[in-house]
């Protein structure tokens, strides 16, 4: 089982609040990712990081921001939550350094179910 | 447009029966195809990863097949158990970038009844 953790698991919060979703991994992986998933829909990449001080936006536009100050930690922040942010947020990580085309396994955390009222 | 389509959208089977889930993709250039199992309220867990040169891979009662020519994959589950109830997601990765861009299907929701 992958050693990747997310907190909180569930969060119900009012509109306008600032929130931070935590993600930590103990595998020493360089690459980390944030996905957003609505019920019955596919995962959408919203942020990724290749390593410390490296962050990039993903395919799905998101009002959230991320930081990568430490290898093991990749928090996601919403400055002002809105009902449209209600979704499941999944964090993942993968190792690096292997030559293509060997596929890199992505390990997912348990997710944070966010509800904004 | 790179897409991953899965069928059926949902499936109900009785415990002990076999089933096959389908995945069609248009991702190009193709790198690898993965099947994940996602329990309700949890993150996806990898079942198999197949590259272009592999056409079958097994993981216990799960067997995945890949036909890179027709761009189709299937996941066969034998002797289903109640714990197999989950969403099964097909994910295809393209070549050419270190990130290996992943394209996700919407999943097949499998329910196993006793």
PDB file of C-alpha atoms in Angstrom:
ATOM      1  CA  UNK A   1       0.000   0.000   0.000  1.00  0.00           C
ATOM      2  CA  UNK A   2       1.241   3.450  -0.943  1.00  0.00           C
ATOM      3  CA  UNK A   3       2.446   5.789   1.794  1.00  0.00           C
ATOM      4  CA  UNK A   4       0.615   8.902   0.697  1.00  0.00           C
ATOM      5  CA  UNK A   5      -1.688  10.724   3.045  1.00  0.00           C
ATOM      6  CA  UNK A   6      -4.314  13.408   2.715  1.00  0.00           C
ATOM      7  CA  UNK A   7      -6.023  15.475   5.378  1.00  0.00           C
ATOM      8  CA  UNK A   8      -8.731  16.201   6.052  1.00  0.00           C
ATOM      9  CA  UNK A   9     -10.666  13.324   4.496  1.00  0.00           C
ATOM     10  CA  UNK A  10     -13.907  15.296   4.584  1.00  0.00           C
ATOM     11  CA  UNK A  11     -14.433  19.047   4.865  1.00  0.00           C
ATOM     12  CA  UNK A  12     -17.622  21.093   4.889  1.00  0.00           C
ATOM     13  CA  UNK A  13     -16.981  24.819   4.841  1.00  0.00           C
ATOM     14  CA  UNK A  14     -18.816  28.052   4.156  1.00  0.00           C
ATOM     15  CA  UNK A  15     -18.372  30.278   1.123  1.00  0.00           C
ATOM     16  CA  UNK A  16     -15.478  32.717   1.320  1.00  0.00           C
ATOM     17  CA  UNK A  17     -13.334  30.719   3.716  1.00  0.00           C
ATOM     18  CA  UNK A  18      -9.678  30.006   3.049  1.00  0.00           C
ATOM     19  CA  UNK A  19      -8.789  26.319   3.097  1.00  0.00           C
ATOM     20  CA  UNK A  20      -5.665  24.216   2.719  1.00  0.00           C
ATOM     21  CA  UNK A  21      -5.773  20.564   1.744  1.00  0.00           C
ATOM     22  CA  UNK A  22      -2.746  18.656   2.960  1.00  0.00           C
ATOM     23  CA  UNK A  23      -0.875  15.932   1.073  1.00  0.00           C
ATOM     24  CA  UNK A  24       2.224  14.117   2.277  1.00  0.00           C
ATOM     25  CA  UNK A  25       4.162  11.136   0.972  1.00  0.00           C
ATOM     26  CA  UNK A  26       6.956   9.193   2.613  1.00  0.00           C
ATOM     27  CA  UNK A  27       8.288   7.447  -0.486  1.00  0.00           C
ATOM     28  CA  UNK A  28      10.760  10.189  -1.463  1.00  0.00           C
ATOM     29  CA  UNK A  29       9.005  10.730  -4.788  1.00  0.00           C
ATOM     30  CA  UNK A  30       9.994  13.809  -6.752  1.00  0.00           C
ATOM     31  CA  UNK A  31       6.779  14.106  -8.743  1.00  0.00           C
ATOM     32  CA  UNK A  32       3.500  15.000  -7.108  1.00  0.00           C
ATOM     33  CA  UNK A  33       0.069  15.771  -8.551  1.00  0.00           C
ATOM     34  CA  UNK A  34      -3.339  17.139  -7.614  1.00  0.00           C
ATOM     35  CA  UNK A  35      -6.457  15.865  -9.375  1.00  0.00           C
ATOM     36  CA  UNK A  36     -10.081  16.945  -9.134  1.00  0.00           C
ATOM     37  CA  UNK A  37     -12.851  14.377  -9.547  1.00  0.00           C
ATOM     38  CA  UNK A  38     -16.600  14.892  -9.631  1.00  0.00           C
ATOM     39  CA  UNK A  39     -18.954  11.902  -9.096  1.00  0.00           C
ATOM     40  CA  UNK A  40     -19.078   9.613 -12.121  1.00  0.00           C
ATOM     41  CA  UNK A  41     -16.580  11.731 -13.989  1.00  0.00           C
ATOM     42  CA  UNK A  42     -12.936  11.321 -14.941  1.00  0.00           C
ATOM     43  CA  UNK A  43     -10.019  12.687 -12.951  1.00  0.00           C
ATOM     44  CA  UNK A  44      -8.697  16.049 -14.108  1.00  0.00           C
ATOM     45  CA  UNK A  45      -5.136  17.186 -13.414  1.00  0.00           C
ATOM     46  CA  UNK A  46      -5.114  20.635 -11.788  1.00  0.00           C
ATOM     47  CA  UNK A  47      -1.521  20.955 -10.514  1.00  0.00           C
ATOM     48  CA  UNK A  48       1.746  19.049 -10.629  1.00  0.00           C
ATOM     49  CA  UNK A  49       5.291  19.373  -9.367  1.00  0.00           C
ATOM     50  CA  UNK A  50       8.580  17.871 -10.541  1.00  0.00           C
ATOM     51  CA  UNK A  51      10.346  18.634  -7.273  1.00  0.00           C
ATOM     52  CA  UNK A  52      11.013  21.221  -4.613  1.00  0.00           C
ATOM     53  CA  UNK A  53      10.171  24.779  -5.743  1.00  0.00           C
ATOM     54  CA  UNK A  54       8.663  23.428  -8.974  1.00  0.00           C
ATOM     55  CA  UNK A  55       4.913  23.777  -9.580  1.00  0.00           C
ATOM     56  CA  UNK A  56       2.885  23.828 -12.778  1.00  0.00           C
ATOM     57  CA  UNK A  57      -0.789  24.175 -13.635  1.00  0.00           C
ATOM     58  CA  UNK A  58      -2.532  21.143 -15.064  1.00  0.00           C
ATOM     59  CA  UNK A  59      -5.118  20.729 -17.783  1.00  0.00           C
ATOM     60  CA  UNK A  60      -8.140  21.864 -15.812  1.00  0.00           C
ATOM     61  CA  UNK A  61      -8.199  25.504 -14.848  1.00  0.00           C
ATOM     62  CA  UNK A  62      -8.373  25.837 -11.101  1.00  0.00           C
ATOM     63  CA  UNK A  63      -8.522  28.804  -8.741  1.00  0.00           C
ATOM     64  CA  UNK A  64      -6.432  26.852  -6.254  1.00  0.00           C
ATOM     65  CA  UNK A  65      -2.703  27.289  -5.698  1.00  0.00           C
ATOM     66  CA  UNK A  66      -0.017  24.854  -4.583  1.00  0.00           C
ATOM     67  CA  UNK A  67       3.446  24.995  -3.065  1.00  0.00           C
ATOM     68  CA  UNK A  68       6.335  22.530  -2.845  1.00  0.00           C
ATOM     69  CA  UNK A  69       8.761  23.631  -0.167  1.00  0.00           C
ATOM     70  CA  UNK A  70       9.614  20.117   0.936  1.00  0.00           C
ATOM     71  CA  UNK A  71       9.831  16.949  -1.150  1.00  0.00           C
ATOM     72  CA  UNK A  72       7.281  15.103   0.936  1.00  0.00           C
ATOM     73  CA  UNK A  73       4.679  17.866   1.211  1.00  0.00           C
ATOM     74  CA  UNK A  74       2.400  19.304  -1.511  1.00  0.00           C
ATOM     75  CA  UNK A  75      -0.456  21.370  -0.032  1.00  0.00           C
ATOM     76  CA  UNK A  76      -3.291  22.862  -2.080  1.00  0.00           C
ATOM     77  CA  UNK A  77      -4.878  26.153  -1.031  1.00  0.00           C
ATOM     78  CA  UNK A  78      -8.150  27.845  -1.941  1.00  0.00           C
ATOM     79  CA  UNK A  79      -8.069  31.508  -0.866  1.00  0.00           C
ATOM     80  CA  UNK A  80     -11.849  31.933  -1.024  1.00  0.00           C
ATOM     81  CA  UNK A  81     -13.954  28.803  -1.286  1.00  0.00           C
ATOM     82  CA  UNK A  82     -17.079  28.799  -3.453  1.00  0.00           C
ATOM     83  CA  UNK A  83     -19.815  26.181  -4.002  1.00  0.00           C
ATOM     84  CA  UNK A  84     -18.315  25.494  -7.451  1.00  0.00           C
ATOM     85  CA  UNK A  85     -15.225  24.159  -5.648  1.00  0.00           C
ATOM     86  CA  UNK A  86     -17.272  21.290  -4.193  1.00  0.00           C
ATOM     87  CA  UNK A  87     -15.539  18.137  -5.414  1.00  0.00           C
ATOM     88  CA  UNK A  88     -13.158  15.331  -4.478  1.00  0.00           C
ATOM     89  CA  UNK A  89      -9.484  16.251  -4.534  1.00  0.00           C
ATOM     90  CA  UNK A  90      -6.937  13.477  -5.031  1.00  0.00           C
ATOM     91  CA  UNK A  91      -3.209  13.795  -4.471  1.00  0.00           C
ATOM     92  CA  UNK A  92      -0.743  11.448  -6.172  1.00  0.00           C
ATOM     93  CA  UNK A  93       2.990  10.931  -6.414  1.00  0.00           C
ATOM     94  CA  UNK A  94       5.401   9.055  -8.634  1.00  0.00           C
ATOM     95  CA  UNK A  95       9.086   8.326  -8.702  1.00  0.00           C
ATOM     96  CA  UNK A  96      11.399   9.824 -11.284  1.00  0.00           C
ATOM     97  CA  UNK A  97      14.775   9.122 -12.811  1.00  0.00           C
ATOM     98  CA  UNK A  98      13.816   6.142 -14.932  1.00  0.00           C
ATOM     99  CA  UNK A  99      14.264   6.415 -18.654  1.00  0.00           C
ATOM    100  CA  UNK A 100      11.224   6.407 -20.886  1.00  0.00           C
ATOM    101  CA  UNK A 101       9.301   4.433 -22.022  1.00  0.00           C
ATOM    102  CA  UNK A 102       9.242   2.583 -18.699  1.00  0.00           C
ATOM    103  CA  UNK A 103       5.951   3.756 -17.206  1.00  0.00           C
ATOM    104  CA  UNK A 104       5.994   5.556 -13.904  1.00  0.00           C
ATOM    105  CA  UNK A 105       3.551   4.209 -11.365  1.00  0.00           C
ATOM    106  CA  UNK A 106       1.352   6.861  -9.779  1.00  0.00           C
ATOM    107  CA  UNK A 107       0.268   6.280  -6.202  1.00  0.00           C
ATOM    108  CA  UNK A 108      -2.883   8.014  -5.041  1.00  0.00           C
ATOM    109  CA  UNK A 109      -3.887   9.248  -1.637  1.00  0.00           C
ATOM    110  CA  UNK A 110      -7.349   8.537  -0.193  1.00  0.00           C
ATOM    111  CA  UNK A 111      -8.717  11.908  -1.290  1.00  0.00           C
ATOM    112  CA  UNK A 112     -10.403  14.875   0.376  1.00  0.00           C
ATOM    113  CA  UNK A 113     -14.130  15.305  -0.153  1.00  0.00           C
ATOM    114  CA  UNK A 114     -14.756  19.079  -0.076  1.00  0.00           C
ATOM    115  CA  UNK A 115     -18.224  20.574   0.243  1.00  0.00           C
ATOM    116  CA  UNK A 116     -18.641  24.340   0.119  1.00  0.00           C
ATOM    117  CA  UNK A 117     -22.001  25.611   1.323  1.00  0.00           C
TER     118      UNK A 117
ATOM    119  CA  UNK B   1      -8.640  14.618 -29.709  1.00  0.00           C
ATOM    120  CA  UNK B   2      -7.134  12.228 -27.149  1.00  0.00           C
ATOM    121  CA  UNK B   3      -9.919  10.378 -25.397  1.00  0.00           C
ATOM    122  CA  UNK B   4     -10.555   7.287 -23.317  1.00  0.00           C
ATOM    123  CA  UNK B   5     -14.006   5.705 -23.474  1.00  0.00           C
ATOM    124  CA  UNK B   6     -15.158   2.933 -21.159  1.00  0.00           C
ATOM    125  CA  UNK B   7     -18.107   0.597 -21.335  1.00  0.00           C
ATOM    126  CA  UNK B   8     -20.380  -0.298 -19.814  1.00  0.00           C
ATOM    127  CA  UNK B   9     -20.925   2.707 -17.572  1.00  0.00           C
ATOM    128  CA  UNK B  10     -22.210   0.395 -14.839  1.00  0.00           C
ATOM    129  CA  UNK B  11     -22.532  -3.336 -14.347  1.00  0.00           C
ATOM    130  CA  UNK B  12     -24.194  -5.586 -11.793  1.00  0.00           C
ATOM    131  CA  UNK B  13     -23.149  -9.222 -11.453  1.00  0.00           C
ATOM    132  CA  UNK B  14     -23.656 -12.004  -8.949  1.00  0.00           C
ATOM    133  CA  UNK B  15     -20.865 -13.141  -6.689  1.00  0.00           C
ATOM    134  CA  UNK B  16     -18.746 -15.840  -8.285  1.00  0.00           C
ATOM    135  CA  UNK B  17     -19.489 -14.786 -11.851  1.00  0.00           C
ATOM    136  CA  UNK B  18     -16.972 -13.449 -14.368  1.00  0.00           C
ATOM    137  CA  UNK B  19     -17.163 -10.127 -16.153  1.00  0.00           C
ATOM    138  CA  UNK B  20     -15.284  -8.102 -18.767  1.00  0.00           C
ATOM    139  CA  UNK B  21     -14.910  -4.335 -18.881  1.00  0.00           C
ATOM    140  CA  UNK B  22     -13.987  -2.499 -22.062  1.00  0.00           C
ATOM    141  CA  UNK B  23     -11.785   0.479 -22.833  1.00  0.00           C
ATOM    142  CA  UNK B  24     -11.298   2.207 -26.195  1.00  0.00           C
ATOM    143  CA  UNK B  25      -8.826   5.030 -26.628  1.00  0.00           C
ATOM    144  CA  UNK B  26      -7.634   7.488 -29.237  1.00  0.00           C
ATOM    145  CA  UNK B  27      -4.497   8.649 -27.388  1.00  0.00           C
ATOM    146  CA  UNK B  28      -1.520   9.077 -29.658  1.00  0.00           C
ATOM    147  CA  UNK B  29       1.398   8.570 -29.496  1.00  0.00           C
ATOM    148  CA  UNK B  30       0.649   5.722 -27.125  1.00  0.00           C
ATOM    149  CA  UNK B  31       2.960   4.898 -24.228  1.00  0.00           C
ATOM    150  CA  UNK B  32       1.115   2.667 -21.798  1.00  0.00           C
ATOM    151  CA  UNK B  33      -2.319   1.699 -20.517  1.00  0.00           C
ATOM    152  CA  UNK B  34      -3.270   1.256 -16.875  1.00  0.00           C
ATOM    153  CA  UNK B  35      -6.269  -0.145 -15.087  1.00  0.00           C
ATOM    154  CA  UNK B  36      -7.073   1.242 -11.650  1.00  0.00           C
ATOM    155  CA  UNK B  37      -9.593   0.136  -9.045  1.00  0.00           C
ATOM    156  CA  UNK B  38     -11.243   2.901  -7.048  1.00  0.00           C
ATOM    157  CA  UNK B  39     -13.335   2.053  -4.013  1.00  0.00           C
ATOM    158  CA  UNK B  40     -16.012   4.574  -3.062  1.00  0.00           C
ATOM    159  CA  UNK B  41     -14.460   7.523  -1.244  1.00  0.00           C
ATOM    160  CA  UNK B  42     -10.909   6.292  -1.801  1.00  0.00           C
ATOM    161  CA  UNK B  43      -8.080   6.991  -4.212  1.00  0.00           C
ATOM    162  CA  UNK B  44      -7.440   4.752  -7.249  1.00  0.00           C
ATOM    163  CA  UNK B  45      -5.178   1.742  -6.789  1.00  0.00           C
ATOM    164  CA  UNK B  46      -3.199   0.366  -9.720  1.00  0.00           C
ATOM    165  CA  UNK B  47      -4.108  -3.105 -10.993  1.00  0.00           C
ATOM    166  CA  UNK B  48      -2.014  -3.418 -14.162  1.00  0.00           C
ATOM    167  CA  UNK B  49       0.211  -1.366 -16.449  1.00  0.00           C
ATOM    168  CA  UNK B  50       0.852  -2.475 -20.033  1.00  0.00           C
ATOM    169  CA  UNK B  51       3.214  -1.007 -22.602  1.00  0.00           C
ATOM    170  CA  UNK B  52       2.901  -1.189 -26.370  1.00  0.00           C
ATOM    171  CA  UNK B  53       4.634  -4.567 -26.591  1.00  0.00           C
ATOM    172  CA  UNK B  54       2.472  -6.308 -23.986  1.00  0.00           C
ATOM    173  CA  UNK B  55      -0.906  -7.751 -24.913  1.00  0.00           C
ATOM    174  CA  UNK B  56      -1.894  -9.381 -21.651  1.00  0.00           C
ATOM    175  CA  UNK B  57      -1.087  -8.968 -17.975  1.00  0.00           C
ATOM    176  CA  UNK B  58      -2.577 -10.604 -14.913  1.00  0.00           C
ATOM    177  CA  UNK B  59      -2.864  -9.598 -11.300  1.00  0.00           C
ATOM    178  CA  UNK B  60      -4.578 -12.341  -9.340  1.00  0.00           C
ATOM    179  CA  UNK B  61      -8.169 -12.611 -10.559  1.00  0.00           C
ATOM    180  CA  UNK B  62      -7.720  -9.569 -12.808  1.00  0.00           C
ATOM    181  CA  UNK B  63      -6.470 -10.044 -16.381  1.00  0.00           C
ATOM    182  CA  UNK B  64      -5.990  -7.090 -18.706  1.00  0.00           C
ATOM    183  CA  UNK B  65      -5.564  -7.348 -22.466  1.00  0.00           C
ATOM    184  CA  UNK B  66      -4.323  -4.756 -24.903  1.00  0.00           C
ATOM    185  CA  UNK B  67      -4.696  -4.534 -28.668  1.00  0.00           C
ATOM    186  CA  UNK B  68      -2.588  -1.528 -29.650  1.00  0.00           C
ATOM    187  CA  UNK B  69      -3.601  -1.878 -33.302  1.00  0.00           C
ATOM    188  CA  UNK B  70      -7.316  -1.424 -32.637  1.00  0.00           C
ATOM    189  CA  UNK B  71      -6.648   0.747 -29.552  1.00  0.00           C
ATOM    190  CA  UNK B  72      -8.752  -1.431 -27.287  1.00  0.00           C
ATOM    191  CA  UNK B  73      -8.227  -2.925 -23.878  1.00  0.00           C
ATOM    192  CA  UNK B  74     -10.299  -5.131 -21.640  1.00  0.00           C
ATOM    193  CA  UNK B  75     -10.207  -6.034 -17.970  1.00  0.00           C
ATOM    194  CA  UNK B  76     -11.503  -9.501 -17.133  1.00  0.00           C
ATOM    195  CA  UNK B  77     -12.451 -10.339 -13.566  1.00  0.00           C
ATOM    196  CA  UNK B  78     -12.882 -14.001 -12.697  1.00  0.00           C
ATOM    197  CA  UNK B  79     -14.812 -15.496  -9.799  1.00  0.00           C
ATOM    198  CA  UNK B  80     -16.018 -12.107  -8.617  1.00  0.00           C
ATOM    199  CA  UNK B  81     -16.155 -11.284  -4.925  1.00  0.00           C
ATOM    200  CA  UNK B  82     -18.176  -8.722  -3.001  1.00  0.00           C
ATOM    201  CA  UNK B  83     -14.962  -6.731  -2.483  1.00  0.00           C
ATOM    202  CA  UNK B  84     -14.678  -6.281  -6.248  1.00  0.00           C
ATOM    203  CA  UNK B  85     -17.504  -3.735  -6.067  1.00  0.00           C
ATOM    204  CA  UNK B  86     -15.780  -0.513  -7.132  1.00  0.00           C
ATOM    205  CA  UNK B  87     -15.167   1.778 -10.073  1.00  0.00           C
ATOM    206  CA  UNK B  88     -12.609   0.489 -12.588  1.00  0.00           C
ATOM    207  CA  UNK B  89     -10.766   3.221 -14.423  1.00  0.00           C
ATOM    208  CA  UNK B  90      -8.833   2.888 -17.672  1.00  0.00           C
ATOM    209  CA  UNK B  91      -5.946   5.357 -17.995  1.00  0.00           C
ATOM    210  CA  UNK B  92      -3.789   5.868 -21.076  1.00  0.00           C
ATOM    211  CA  UNK B  93      -0.450   7.669 -21.119  1.00  0.00           C
ATOM    212  CA  UNK B  94       1.114   9.327 -24.128  1.00  0.00           C
ATOM    213  CA  UNK B  95       4.793   9.419 -25.047  1.00  0.00           C
ATOM    214  CA  UNK B  96       7.168  12.269 -25.417  1.00  0.00           C
ATOM    215  CA  UNK B  97       7.144  14.002 -22.075  1.00  0.00           C
ATOM    216  CA  UNK B  98       8.692  13.195 -18.742  1.00  0.00           C
ATOM    217  CA  UNK B  99       5.306  13.679 -17.138  1.00  0.00           C
ATOM    218  CA  UNK B 100       3.705  11.103 -19.415  1.00  0.00           C
ATOM    219  CA  UNK B 101       0.390  12.854 -19.761  1.00  0.00           C
ATOM    220  CA  UNK B 102      -2.412  10.647 -18.397  1.00  0.00           C
ATOM    221  CA  UNK B 103      -5.855  10.472 -19.988  1.00  0.00           C
ATOM    222  CA  UNK B 104      -8.539   9.072 -17.689  1.00  0.00           C
ATOM    223  CA  UNK B 105     -11.742   7.288 -18.575  1.00  0.00           C
ATOM    224  CA  UNK B 106     -14.874   7.877 -16.509  1.00  0.00           C
ATOM    225  CA  UNK B 107     -14.783   4.371 -15.140  1.00  0.00           C
ATOM    226  CA  UNK B 108     -17.121   1.392 -15.040  1.00  0.00           C
ATOM    227  CA  UNK B 109     -19.030   1.091 -11.783  1.00  0.00           C
ATOM    228  CA  UNK B 110     -19.127  -2.606 -10.885  1.00  0.00           C
ATOM    229  CA  UNK B 111     -21.512  -3.914  -8.249  1.00  0.00           C
ATOM    230  CA  UNK B 112     -21.227  -7.505  -7.079  1.00  0.00           C
ATOM    231  CA  UNK B 113     -24.331  -8.894  -5.385  1.00  0.00           C
ATOM    232  CA  UNK B 114     -24.326 -11.882  -3.034  1.00  0.00           C
TER     233      UNK B 114
END
